[in-house]
Each structure stands twice: as C-alpha cells, then as structure tokens.
Amino acid sequence: MIPSELVDTFGRVHDYLRISVTDRCNLRCVYCMPADGMEFEPDENILSIKEITEVVRVMADMGVKKVRLTGGEPLVRKGIENLVSAIAGIPGIDDIAMTTNGIFLARKAQKLKEAGLNRVNISLDTLKADRFSLITRGGDVQRVLDSIAACQQVGIEPIKLNVVLMKGINDDEIEDFLQLTIDSQLQVRFIEYMPIGHNDLRWKQSYLPLSTVLERCHHLGWKVAASHHVRGNGPAQTFRIEGAKGSFGLIHPVSDHFCETCNRLRLTADGNIKPCLYWSDEFNVRKCIGNDDAVRELFSRALHIKPLNHEMAKAFVDESQTHVPTVRRMSQIGG
Ligand code: SAM
Ligand code: SF4
C-alpha cells in the first residue's frame, strides 16, 4: 500500500474530503442561513465539475478514499450526477456520500445511484410539517419523507438522518426520532448546534448538549448499547436501543470535540481548501489546477498549519481563542 501523503503535524491521516459543490440552497434553515441578504458567489468563482474532478484525482493519489458532496444544497447544482459519476471513476475513491436537505432527492435518487452514489445523509430536524416549514423557512417535509422512501427503494443505503437538536425548537421530538430507529433501519444522527460564522443570540438560546438524548433514553427506560457496526460513522458515537432495527448517533462537536481523530479536509465551492471547519485558514486551489505538484503542495501546506482542535465551546463566551474563527456560514462550508 502507498503511504498517505495527507498526514498533519499531529500524525492524523486525512483520507476524507468533503466538497461543497455550491453555496446556494433552496431552503433557508434558521441555524444555517439568514432569512435574506445572503450574498452568493458569482458563477464564475465556482469550481466547474471538471475542476472538482481534477482536484479529487490528485487527492486520491495522495490518499483520499472517501468523498462527501455537500453545499449549500448539492442537488441544486446542475450536473451533479455527472460529478458523482466522474468521481466514482477515480481509482482509489471507494466511497461517495452526499449530505442533502432531501427536497429534490426523490426524483434524482435512481440516477444518483446509477452514477455511483453509495450513501446519503438527509437533514431532517423535525417530523412535523408546520415546524419543518418554520425551521427551513418554507420547506415541505413530505418531500423529504418521499425522498427517504425513494432511497430505500433504489438501494441507496444506509440512510442517515441529520437532526440538529435545538432547545425549545425540536427537543420535544427526541423520543419520536428514537422511535424511528426502533421501527426502521434508519440511523438518526443528532448533531449539536454549532456556533459557526455568525455571532448569534439564536445559538446561545437554542444550543443543547447531546447528553440530553441519553438522559431521555434513561428516562424512558430504554436500554441502550454502544453500536459498532454502522458503515461510515465518522465522528458519531453510535448506539442501538435494545430490539431496534436501526441505530442512533451523537455528534457533539461543542460539548466534547473529537478533533484528535479528525481525518477530514474540506473544499469550498469557490475552491478554498479548509483544513478545519471552524478556523478561518483557507488556501485557494483553483490557480493550481492543471499542475498536480502545485495542488499537492497546497494541500500539504494546508495540513501543515491545521491546528490540533477547534474552540467552538469558547465561541461568544471567551474572546481568547488561539486562532481566528471563520466568518463563513455553514452553507458556505458544507458542514
Ligand atoms: N443542504 C444540505 C443539508 O442541509 O443537508 C447540505 C449542506 S448543510 C450546511 C450540511 C449539514 O450541516 C446539515 O445536516 C445541516 O443540518 C448542518 N448544519 C447547518 N448549520 C449548522 C449549525 N449551525 N450547527 C450544526 N449543524 C448545522
Ligand atoms: Fe440549505 Fe442545508 Fe443550510 Fe438548510 S442546512 S439552509 S438546507 S445548506
């Protein structure tokens, strides 16, 4: 096996690239984007499908094995199936996943599967139609539920549901989401609300640590065991309720970060390599595309300055952070 070139100064091997294919989105989730006034990158600043494919080809040669397509909303990007298919054809890439809000997924599931998409994470913070419309500022939850069914039908599995837990907004649905894992093979991943890119009262008011989920299981008398058998788990601590068909995961970057095992690099839609989700350091790769050595050199530089950990827990609490936090919103990074 060729040794990976993507090792940072703390010895962490990076084999996972998350690519934001657009900063645009058909929704405006309250924790991710403002209701209006969002400025989007002009089309000419966005990496073309050919450019993204070129970057992945070099990265695969350096040791990347897994790619996740995200956004903004990846399914508003024209030609997304072509991108999936081009990446699937790159030697060394053995897993292609997507994070999507699911609104346009039902009608694209079959084509994406044929193109080589292995797995999806679908964001779904509530099962209630009126609440879904409030959180997403206008989305229709039924379309997401239809997309889950479509993925099951065409065999894009496992399906993970991303649930950003927010105090006073959806924490009364923890039990309903857990019940889903008892009744179906879905994996529900609760995610802590992250203070990314905006100094927001909303975060202070709505952040909830994920210990709440296990407390809820305990309160309900449900027996929970750690589960080790879910493909592509990443940072999620996973559990299974006794007798459940599915499982649930906890992703708690704020209350208990998992940076020491970080294996991710990020590429923004406008071509910036981000070694860490939280900090502002970025390296624009666009000018290097076409020169493989220059692309390699840039990724190595990005990894060389990657800090040991983020400091989300200090956001808006303590000004003494060791680096400069990003001003990008989550929709401009990809999560
Ligand atoms: N539009 C797609 C979607 O919603 O799945 C992909 C992009 S979205 C930025 C990726 C993930 O980030 C989603 O699961 C979303 O719920 C999550 N996210 C966005 N803002 C967040 C925040 N402030 N804290 C935690 N998760 C967030
Ligand atoms: Fe769009 Fe996803 Fe952000 Fe919601 S979380 S606004 S769907 S990018």
mmCIF file of C-alpha atoms and ligand atoms in Angstrom:
data_model
loop_
_atom_site.group_PDB
_atom_site.id
_atom_site.type_symbol
_atom_site.label_atom_id
_atom_site.label_comp_id
_atom_site.label_asym_id
_atom_site.label_seq_id
_atom_site.Cartn_x
_atom_site.Cartn_y
_atom_site.Cartn_z
ATOM 1 C CA MET A 1 0.000 0.000 0.000
ATOM 2 C CA ILE A 2 1.280 3.501 -0.847
ATOM 3 C CA PRO A 3 1.684 5.547 2.364
ATOM 4 C CA SER A 4 -0.661 8.547 2.606
ATOM 5 C CA GLU A 5 0.848 11.962 1.970
ATOM 6 C CA LEU A 6 -2.000 13.569 3.872
ATOM 7 C CA VAL A 7 -0.647 13.466 7.407
ATOM 8 C CA ASP A 8 -0.662 16.583 9.570
ATOM 9 C CA THR A 9 1.828 17.649 12.220
ATOM 10 C CA PHE A 10 -0.141 15.714 14.867
ATOM 11 C CA GLY A 11 0.059 12.467 12.896
ATOM 12 C CA ARG A 12 -3.585 12.488 11.798
ATOM 13 C CA VAL A 13 -4.103 10.763 8.450
ATOM 14 C CA HIS A 14 -6.635 12.542 6.205
ATOM 15 C CA ASP A 15 -8.480 10.212 3.861
ATOM 16 C CA TYR A 16 -11.812 12.020 3.699
ATOM 17 C CA LEU A 17 -12.618 15.039 1.527
ATOM 18 C CA ARG A 18 -15.858 16.985 1.927
ATOM 19 C CA ILE A 19 -16.676 19.046 -1.122
ATOM 20 C CA SER A 20 -19.188 21.866 -1.146
ATOM 21 C CA VAL A 21 -20.424 21.979 -4.735
ATOM 22 C CA THR A 22 -22.433 25.184 -4.371
ATOM 23 C CA ASP A 23 -23.095 27.851 -1.744
ATOM 24 C CA ARG A 24 -26.702 28.181 -2.967
ATOM 25 C CA CYS A 25 -29.694 26.497 -1.415
ATOM 26 C CA ASN A 26 -33.410 26.118 -1.980
ATOM 27 C CA LEU A 27 -34.038 26.393 1.796
ATOM 28 C CA ARG A 28 -33.000 28.880 4.490
ATOM 29 C CA CYS A 29 -32.650 26.851 7.691
ATOM 30 C CA VAL A 30 -32.613 29.142 10.706
ATOM 31 C CA TYR A 31 -29.332 27.772 12.113
ATOM 32 C CA CYS A 32 -27.509 27.934 8.794
ATOM 33 C CA MET A 33 -28.501 30.995 6.756
ATOM 34 C CA PRO A 34 -30.189 34.327 7.363
ATOM 35 C CA ALA A 35 -33.747 34.764 6.029
ATOM 36 C CA ASP A 36 -32.491 37.166 3.401
ATOM 37 C CA GLY A 37 -29.493 39.264 2.488
ATOM 38 C CA MET A 38 -27.249 36.250 1.890
ATOM 39 C CA GLU A 39 -24.621 37.008 -0.754
ATOM 40 C CA PHE A 40 -23.737 34.178 -3.107
ATOM 41 C CA GLU A 41 -20.561 33.603 -5.080
ATOM 42 C CA PRO A 42 -20.897 34.606 -8.730
ATOM 43 C CA ASP A 43 -20.954 31.601 -11.067
ATOM 44 C CA GLU A 44 -17.503 32.353 -12.421
ATOM 45 C CA ASN A 45 -15.984 31.842 -8.944
ATOM 46 C CA ILE A 46 -17.451 28.381 -8.522
ATOM 47 C CA LEU A 47 -15.277 25.391 -9.410
ATOM 48 C CA SER A 48 -16.502 23.586 -12.507
ATOM 49 C CA ILE A 49 -17.261 19.881 -12.428
ATOM 50 C CA LYS A 50 -14.094 19.259 -14.372
ATOM 51 C CA GLU A 51 -12.029 21.278 -11.876
ATOM 52 C CA ILE A 52 -13.520 19.460 -8.880
ATOM 53 C CA THR A 53 -12.820 16.122 -10.543
ATOM 54 C CA GLU A 54 -9.215 17.141 -11.181
ATOM 55 C CA VAL A 55 -8.716 18.057 -7.527
ATOM 56 C CA VAL A 56 -10.212 14.743 -6.380
ATOM 57 C CA ARG A 57 -7.989 12.827 -8.783
ATOM 58 C CA VAL A 58 -4.861 14.367 -7.236
ATOM 59 C CA MET A 59 -6.225 13.931 -3.715
ATOM 60 C CA ALA A 60 -6.996 10.264 -4.352
ATOM 61 C CA ASP A 61 -3.401 9.835 -5.394
ATOM 62 C CA MET A 62 -2.362 11.459 -2.107
ATOM 63 C CA GLY A 63 -4.513 9.117 -0.013
ATOM 64 C CA VAL A 64 -8.143 10.326 -0.033
ATOM 65 C CA LYS A 65 -10.557 7.378 -0.170
ATOM 66 C CA LYS A 66 -13.868 8.882 0.738
ATOM 67 C CA VAL A 67 -15.665 11.902 -0.735
ATOM 68 C CA ARG A 68 -18.806 13.619 0.508
ATOM 69 C CA LEU A 69 -20.686 16.090 -1.672
ATOM 70 C CA THR A 70 -22.451 18.839 0.209
ATOM 71 C CA GLY A 71 -23.285 22.511 -0.144
ATOM 72 C CA GLY A 72 -25.374 24.727 0.103
ATOM 73 C CA GLU A 73 -27.698 22.206 -1.387
ATOM 74 C CA PRO A 74 -25.794 19.786 -3.660
ATOM 75 C CA LEU A 75 -28.924 18.875 -5.602
ATOM 76 C CA VAL A 76 -29.374 22.425 -6.902
ATOM 77 C CA ARG A 77 -26.031 22.075 -8.661
ATOM 78 C CA LYS A 78 -26.503 21.351 -12.374
ATOM 79 C CA GLY A 79 -24.801 18.156 -13.499
ATOM 80 C CA ILE A 80 -24.396 16.740 -10.002
ATOM 81 C CA GLU A 81 -24.936 13.200 -11.363
ATOM 82 C CA ASN A 82 -22.066 13.768 -13.787
ATOM 83 C CA LEU A 83 -19.836 14.801 -10.910
ATOM 84 C CA VAL A 84 -20.762 11.690 -8.926
ATOM 85 C CA SER A 85 -20.028 9.521 -11.904
ATOM 86 C CA ALA A 86 -16.693 11.241 -12.631
ATOM 87 C CA ILE A 87 -15.570 10.838 -9.006
ATOM 88 C CA ALA A 88 -16.743 7.221 -8.937
ATOM 89 C CA GLY A 89 -14.384 6.551 -11.834
ATOM 90 C CA ILE A 90 -11.295 7.813 -9.992
ATOM 91 C CA PRO A 91 -9.014 4.970 -8.820
ATOM 92 C CA GLY A 92 -8.650 4.981 -5.034
ATOM 93 C CA ILE A 93 -12.050 6.523 -4.230
ATOM 94 C CA ASP A 94 -14.071 3.761 -2.617
ATOM 95 C CA ASP A 95 -16.941 5.693 -1.047
ATOM 96 C CA ILE A 96 -19.070 8.588 -2.309
ATOM 97 C CA ALA A 97 -21.651 10.078 0.007
ATOM 98 C CA MET A 98 -23.878 13.145 -0.078
ATOM 99 C CA THR A 99 -25.461 15.401 2.527
ATOM 100 C CA THR A 100 -28.707 16.878 1.255
ATOM 101 C CA ASN A 101 -31.864 18.503 2.517
ATOM 102 C CA GLY A 102 -33.715 15.850 0.517
ATOM 103 C CA ILE A 103 -36.220 18.157 -1.179
ATOM 104 C CA PHE A 104 -35.108 17.213 -4.707
ATOM 105 C CA LEU A 105 -33.814 13.752 -3.883
ATOM 106 C CA ALA A 106 -36.833 11.573 -4.668
ATOM 107 C CA ARG A 107 -36.658 12.325 -8.373
ATOM 108 C CA LYS A 108 -32.857 12.071 -8.548
ATOM 109 C CA ALA A 109 -32.262 9.001 -6.357
ATOM 110 C CA GLN A 110 -32.191 6.438 -9.165
ATOM 111 C CA LYS A 111 -29.810 8.473 -11.353
ATOM 112 C CA LEU A 112 -27.508 9.196 -8.437
ATOM 113 C CA LYS A 113 -27.398 5.537 -7.524
ATOM 114 C CA GLU A 114 -26.575 4.613 -11.121
ATOM 115 C CA ALA A 115 -23.878 7.296 -11.175
ATOM 116 C CA GLY A 116 -22.181 5.678 -8.168
ATOM 117 C CA LEU A 117 -23.524 7.403 -5.058
ATOM 118 C CA ASN A 118 -23.159 4.979 -2.148
ATOM 119 C CA ARG A 119 -24.826 6.749 0.759
ATOM 120 C CA VAL A 120 -26.834 9.792 1.777
ATOM 121 C CA ASN A 121 -27.313 11.833 4.893
ATOM 122 C CA ILE A 122 -30.633 13.606 4.780
ATOM 123 C CA SER A 123 -31.187 16.605 7.034
ATOM 124 C CA LEU A 124 -34.469 16.385 8.890
ATOM 125 C CA ASP A 125 -34.804 18.311 12.127
ATOM 126 C CA THR A 126 -38.472 17.649 12.743
ATOM 127 C CA LEU A 127 -41.179 15.242 11.646
ATOM 128 C CA LYS A 128 -43.899 17.886 11.974
ATOM 129 C CA ALA A 129 -44.950 19.673 8.792
ATOM 130 C CA ASP A 130 -45.612 23.115 10.300
ATOM 131 C CA ARG A 131 -42.392 23.043 12.312
ATOM 132 C CA PHE A 132 -40.361 21.889 9.303
ATOM 133 C CA SER A 133 -41.667 24.840 7.374
ATOM 134 C CA LEU A 134 -40.644 27.194 10.194
ATOM 135 C CA ILE A 135 -37.141 25.757 10.660
ATOM 136 C CA THR A 136 -36.361 25.636 6.944
ATOM 137 C CA ARG A 137 -38.312 28.812 6.188
ATOM 138 C CA GLY A 138 -40.714 27.269 3.735
ATOM 139 C CA GLY A 139 -39.760 23.618 3.150
ATOM 140 C CA ASP A 140 -42.256 20.783 2.721
ATOM 141 C CA VAL A 141 -41.439 17.837 4.999
ATOM 142 C CA GLN A 142 -43.430 15.402 2.859
ATOM 143 C CA ARG A 143 -40.900 15.793 0.053
ATOM 144 C CA VAL A 144 -38.129 14.729 2.414
ATOM 145 C CA LEU A 145 -40.126 11.724 3.617
ATOM 146 C CA ASP A 146 -40.774 10.779 -0.025
ATOM 147 C CA SER A 147 -37.040 11.015 -0.690
ATOM 148 C CA ILE A 148 -36.236 8.669 2.177
ATOM 149 C CA ALA A 149 -38.670 6.150 0.669
ATOM 150 C CA ALA A 150 -37.149 6.639 -2.802
ATOM 151 C CA CYS A 151 -33.630 5.976 -1.487
ATOM 152 C CA GLN A 152 -34.818 2.819 0.246
ATOM 153 C CA GLN A 153 -36.444 1.721 -2.992
ATOM 154 C CA VAL A 154 -33.370 2.210 -5.172
ATOM 155 C CA GLY A 155 -30.994 0.845 -2.533
ATOM 156 C CA ILE A 156 -29.003 3.905 -1.511
ATOM 157 C CA GLU A 157 -28.202 2.681 1.970
ATOM 158 C CA PRO A 158 -27.588 3.136 4.835
ATOM 159 C CA ILE A 159 -29.682 6.297 5.099
ATOM 160 C CA LYS A 160 -28.747 8.619 7.907
ATOM 161 C CA LEU A 161 -30.951 11.421 9.115
ATOM 162 C CA ASN A 162 -29.151 14.506 10.427
ATOM 163 C CA VAL A 163 -31.059 16.160 13.255
ATOM 164 C CA VAL A 164 -29.670 19.417 14.655
ATOM 165 C CA LEU A 165 -31.008 19.472 18.175
ATOM 166 C CA MET A 166 -32.267 22.844 19.410
ATOM 167 C CA LYS A 167 -33.633 23.732 22.801
ATOM 168 C CA GLY A 168 -37.264 24.779 22.685
ATOM 169 C CA ILE A 169 -37.442 24.083 18.937
ATOM 170 C CA ASN A 170 -37.250 20.316 18.400
ATOM 171 C CA ASP A 171 -36.015 18.773 21.660
ATOM 172 C CA ASP A 172 -39.550 17.539 22.352
ATOM 173 C CA GLU A 173 -39.108 15.210 19.325
ATOM 174 C CA ILE A 174 -36.127 13.242 20.630
ATOM 175 C CA GLU A 175 -38.399 10.350 21.507
ATOM 176 C CA ASP A 176 -40.104 10.382 18.084
ATOM 177 C CA PHE A 177 -36.744 10.234 16.315
ATOM 178 C CA LEU A 178 -35.546 7.438 18.592
ATOM 179 C CA GLN A 179 -38.775 5.561 17.927
ATOM 180 C CA LEU A 180 -37.957 5.775 14.199
ATOM 181 C CA THR A 181 -34.745 3.855 14.873
ATOM 182 C CA ILE A 182 -36.728 1.182 16.705
ATOM 183 C CA ASP A 183 -39.172 0.744 13.829
ATOM 184 C CA SER A 184 -36.887 1.113 10.810
ATOM 185 C CA GLN A 185 -33.290 0.605 9.719
ATOM 186 C CA LEU A 186 -32.626 4.332 9.635
ATOM 187 C CA GLN A 187 -29.736 5.816 11.533
ATOM 188 C CA VAL A 188 -30.661 9.057 13.236
ATOM 189 C CA ARG A 189 -27.699 11.309 13.954
ATOM 190 C CA PHE A 190 -28.290 14.018 16.495
ATOM 191 C CA ILE A 191 -25.927 16.930 15.927
ATOM 192 C CA GLU A 192 -25.103 19.726 18.318
ATOM 193 C CA TYR A 193 -25.970 23.173 17.085
ATOM 194 C CA MET A 194 -22.637 24.772 16.202
ATOM 195 C CA PRO A 195 -21.762 28.443 16.546
ATOM 196 C CA ILE A 196 -20.349 28.789 13.035
ATOM 197 C CA GLY A 197 -19.817 32.022 11.175
ATOM 198 C CA HIS A 198 -22.309 34.215 12.947
ATOM 199 C CA ASN A 199 -22.373 35.801 16.346
ATOM 200 C CA ASP A 200 -25.864 34.862 17.093
ATOM 201 C CA LEU A 201 -28.182 35.174 20.013
ATOM 202 C CA ARG A 202 -30.045 32.267 18.477
ATOM 203 C CA TRP A 203 -27.166 29.894 19.204
ATOM 204 C CA LYS A 204 -26.941 30.983 22.831
ATOM 205 C CA GLN A 205 -30.657 30.477 23.255
ATOM 206 C CA SER A 206 -31.002 27.187 21.405
ATOM 207 C CA TYR A 207 -27.786 25.223 21.939
ATOM 208 C CA LEU A 208 -28.369 21.956 23.772
ATOM 209 C CA PRO A 209 -25.679 19.395 24.699
ATOM 210 C CA LEU A 210 -26.367 15.909 23.369
ATOM 211 C CA SER A 211 -26.141 14.294 26.780
ATOM 212 C CA THR A 212 -29.861 15.201 26.714
ATOM 213 C CA VAL A 213 -30.517 12.318 24.280
ATOM 214 C CA LEU A 214 -29.078 9.614 26.534
ATOM 215 C CA GLU A 215 -30.838 11.148 29.537
ATOM 216 C CA ARG A 216 -34.093 10.897 27.587
ATOM 217 C CA CYS A 217 -33.488 7.176 26.848
ATOM 218 C CA HIS A 218 -32.777 6.599 30.504
ATOM 219 C CA HIS A 219 -35.948 8.451 31.492
ATOM 220 C CA LEU A 220 -37.972 6.303 29.073
ATOM 221 C CA GLY A 221 -36.468 3.120 30.489
ATOM 222 C CA TRP A 222 -34.977 2.195 27.106
ATOM 223 C CA LYS A 223 -31.844 0.061 27.254
ATOM 224 C CA VAL A 224 -29.111 1.464 25.034
ATOM 225 C CA ALA A 225 -25.918 -0.240 23.940
ATOM 226 C CA ALA A 226 -22.963 1.212 22.054
ATOM 227 C CA SER A 227 -23.113 0.025 18.457
ATOM 228 C CA HIS A 228 -20.033 -0.516 16.348
ATOM 229 C CA HIS A 229 -21.471 -1.767 13.102
ATOM 230 C CA VAL A 230 -22.615 1.255 11.128
ATOM 231 C CA ARG A 231 -20.666 1.951 7.952
ATOM 232 C CA GLY A 232 -19.187 5.412 7.544
ATOM 233 C CA ASN A 233 -19.749 6.581 11.090
ATOM 234 C CA GLY A 234 -17.060 9.238 11.274
ATOM 235 C CA PRO A 235 -17.212 11.185 14.493
ATOM 236 C CA ALA A 236 -20.611 9.871 15.576
ATOM 237 C CA GLN A 237 -20.734 7.847 18.762
ATOM 238 C CA THR A 238 -23.331 5.253 17.824
ATOM 239 C CA PHE A 239 -25.892 3.424 19.901
ATOM 240 C CA ARG A 240 -28.722 0.990 19.473
ATOM 241 C CA ILE A 241 -31.831 0.740 21.608
ATOM 242 C CA GLU A 242 -32.476 -2.842 22.668
ATOM 243 C CA GLY A 243 -34.523 -4.569 19.963
ATOM 244 C CA ALA A 244 -34.241 -1.660 17.493
ATOM 245 C CA LYS A 245 -33.799 -2.228 13.744
ATOM 246 C CA GLY A 246 -31.818 0.986 13.326
ATOM 247 C CA SER A 247 -29.377 2.959 15.442
ATOM 248 C CA PHE A 248 -28.661 6.484 16.527
ATOM 249 C CA GLY A 249 -25.520 8.585 16.598
ATOM 250 C CA LEU A 250 -24.409 11.539 18.660
ATOM 251 C CA ILE A 251 -22.186 14.181 17.103
ATOM 252 C CA HIS A 252 -21.150 16.591 19.803
ATOM 253 C CA PRO A 253 -18.508 18.973 18.477
ATOM 254 C CA VAL A 254 -19.315 21.624 21.074
ATOM 255 C CA SER A 255 -19.665 19.734 24.364
ATOM 256 C CA ASP A 256 -16.969 17.159 23.605
ATOM 257 C CA HIS A 257 -14.971 17.603 20.429
ATOM 258 C CA PHE A 258 -13.447 14.717 18.512
ATOM 259 C CA CYS A 259 -10.627 16.667 16.848
ATOM 260 C CA GLU A 260 -7.902 14.240 17.891
ATOM 261 C CA THR A 261 -9.283 11.729 15.380
ATOM 262 C CA CYS A 262 -10.102 14.233 12.628
ATOM 263 C CA ASN A 263 -9.499 12.774 9.160
ATOM 264 C CA ARG A 264 -11.262 15.474 7.104
ATOM 265 C CA LEU A 265 -10.306 18.113 4.647
ATOM 266 C CA ARG A 266 -12.839 20.474 3.105
ATOM 267 C CA LEU A 267 -13.082 22.144 -0.276
ATOM 268 C CA THR A 268 -15.461 25.089 -0.626
ATOM 269 C CA ALA A 269 -17.483 25.778 -3.760
ATOM 270 C CA ASP A 270 -15.177 28.685 -4.601
ATOM 271 C CA GLY A 271 -12.136 26.448 -4.459
ATOM 272 C CA ASN A 272 -10.768 27.030 -0.966
ATOM 273 C CA ILE A 273 -9.188 24.203 0.963
ATOM 274 C CA LYS A 274 -10.228 24.424 4.597
ATOM 275 C CA PRO A 275 -8.100 22.309 6.927
ATOM 276 C CA CYS A 276 -10.593 22.896 9.762
ATOM 277 C CA LEU A 277 -14.321 23.626 9.728
ATOM 278 C CA TYR A 278 -14.050 26.209 12.466
ATOM 279 C CA TRP A 279 -10.981 28.329 11.787
ATOM 280 C CA SER A 280 -10.574 30.880 9.019
ATOM 281 C CA ASP A 281 -7.446 29.456 7.337
ATOM 282 C CA GLU A 282 -8.045 28.814 3.639
ATOM 283 C CA PHE A 283 -5.924 28.063 0.583
ATOM 284 C CA ASN A 284 -7.315 28.651 -2.883
ATOM 285 C CA VAL A 285 -6.562 25.683 -5.097
ATOM 286 C CA ARG A 286 -8.081 26.968 -8.318
ATOM 287 C CA LYS A 287 -4.960 28.581 -9.685
ATOM 288 C CA CYS A 288 -3.060 25.308 -9.149
ATOM 289 C CA ILE A 289 -5.447 23.056 -11.060
ATOM 290 C CA GLY A 290 -3.653 21.562 -14.057
ATOM 291 C CA ASN A 291 -0.373 21.403 -12.152
ATOM 292 C CA ASP A 292 -0.594 18.300 -9.947
ATOM 293 C CA ASP A 293 2.547 19.134 -7.990
ATOM 294 C CA ALA A 294 1.154 22.555 -7.122
ATOM 295 C CA VAL A 295 -2.150 21.024 -5.952
ATOM 296 C CA ARG A 296 -0.264 18.521 -3.815
ATOM 297 C CA GLU A 297 1.932 21.223 -2.371
ATOM 298 C CA LEU A 298 -1.079 23.350 -1.438
ATOM 299 C CA PHE A 299 -2.862 20.509 0.364
ATOM 300 C CA SER A 300 0.356 19.718 2.221
ATOM 301 C CA ARG A 301 0.653 23.360 3.282
ATOM 302 C CA ALA A 302 -2.959 23.402 4.437
ATOM 303 C CA LEU A 303 -2.382 20.294 6.533
ATOM 304 C CA HIS A 304 0.848 21.643 7.927
ATOM 305 C CA ILE A 305 -0.939 24.551 9.644
ATOM 306 C CA LYS A 306 -4.002 22.555 10.740
ATOM 307 C CA PRO A 307 -4.482 23.233 14.464
ATOM 308 C CA LEU A 308 -4.988 20.380 16.915
ATOM 309 C CA ASN A 309 -8.554 21.368 17.671
ATOM 310 C CA HIS A 310 -11.306 23.927 17.171
ATOM 311 C CA GLU A 311 -12.588 26.074 20.019
ATOM 312 C CA MET A 312 -16.315 26.168 19.366
ATOM 313 C CA ALA A 313 -17.099 25.817 23.035
ATOM 314 C CA LYS A 314 -15.457 29.187 23.620
ATOM 315 C CA ALA A 315 -17.474 30.956 20.939
ATOM 316 C CA PHE A 316 -19.236 34.010 22.259
ATOM 317 C CA VAL A 317 -18.163 33.076 25.786
ATOM 318 C CA ASP A 318 -14.496 33.811 25.899
ATOM 319 C CA GLU A 319 -12.638 36.072 23.441
ATOM 320 C CA SER A 320 -9.253 34.445 23.984
ATOM 321 C CA GLN A 321 -9.234 31.991 21.105
ATOM 322 C CA THR A 322 -5.914 30.784 19.716
ATOM 323 C CA HIS A 323 -6.774 31.372 16.031
ATOM 324 C CA VAL A 324 -9.311 33.394 14.061
ATOM 325 C CA PRO A 325 -12.732 31.739 13.631
ATOM 326 C CA THR A 326 -14.233 31.636 10.145
ATOM 327 C CA VAL A 327 -16.828 34.188 9.124
ATOM 328 C CA ARG A 328 -18.329 31.764 6.622
ATOM 329 C CA ARG A 329 -21.751 30.388 7.328
ATOM 330 C CA MET A 330 -22.296 26.647 7.349
ATOM 331 C CA SER A 331 -23.942 26.838 3.906
ATOM 332 C CA GLN A 332 -20.654 28.266 2.585
ATOM 333 C CA ILE A 333 -18.607 25.431 4.063
ATOM 334 C CA GLY A 334 -20.800 22.369 3.773
ATOM 335 C CA GLY A 335 -20.910 21.205 7.372
HETATM 336 N N1 SAM B 1 -28.077 21.477 2.293
HETATM 337 C C1 SAM B 1 -27.609 20.222 2.723
HETATM 338 C C2 SAM B 1 -28.296 19.780 4.003
HETATM 339 O O1 SAM B 1 -28.942 20.609 4.642
HETATM 340 O O2 SAM B 1 -28.175 18.617 4.335
HETATM 341 C C3 SAM B 1 -26.098 20.153 2.889
HETATM 342 C C4 SAM B 1 -25.406 21.343 3.475
HETATM 343 S S1 SAM B 1 -25.734 21.608 5.202
HETATM 344 C C5 SAM B 1 -24.727 23.026 5.513
HETATM 345 C C6 SAM B 1 -24.868 20.273 5.945
HETATM 346 C C7 SAM B 1 -25.297 19.920 7.346
HETATM 347 O O3 SAM B 1 -24.939 20.975 8.219
HETATM 348 C C8 SAM B 1 -26.802 19.714 7.517
HETATM 349 O O4 SAM B 1 -27.040 18.460 8.126
HETATM 350 C C9 SAM B 1 -27.216 20.829 8.453
HETATM 351 O O5 SAM B 1 -28.273 20.444 9.288
HETATM 352 C C10 SAM B 1 -25.937 21.087 9.208
HETATM 353 N N2 SAM B 1 -25.843 22.427 9.796
HETATM 354 C C11 SAM B 1 -26.008 23.625 9.205
HETATM 355 N N3 SAM B 1 -25.802 24.620 10.090
HETATM 356 C C12 SAM B 1 -25.489 24.041 11.271
HETATM 357 C C13 SAM B 1 -25.152 24.520 12.573
HETATM 358 N N4 SAM B 1 -25.090 25.819 12.833
HETATM 359 N N5 SAM B 1 -24.896 23.609 13.532
HETATM 360 C C14 SAM B 1 -24.935 22.277 13.291
HETATM 361 N N6 SAM B 1 -25.218 21.762 12.079
HETATM 362 C C15 SAM B 1 -25.508 22.626 11.093
HETATM 363 FE FE1 SF4 B 2 -29.679 24.887 2.996
HETATM 364 FE FE2 SF4 B 2 -28.651 22.782 4.182
HETATM 365 FE FE3 SF4 B 2 -28.180 25.233 5.155
HETATM 366 FE FE4 SF4 B 2 -30.598 24.199 5.331
HETATM 367 S S1 SF4 B 2 -28.742 23.413 6.304
HETATM 368 S S2 SF4 B 2 -30.088 26.289 4.630
HETATM 369 S S3 SF4 B 2 -30.776 23.023 3.525
HETATM 370 S S4 SF4 B 2 -27.495 24.462 3.222
#
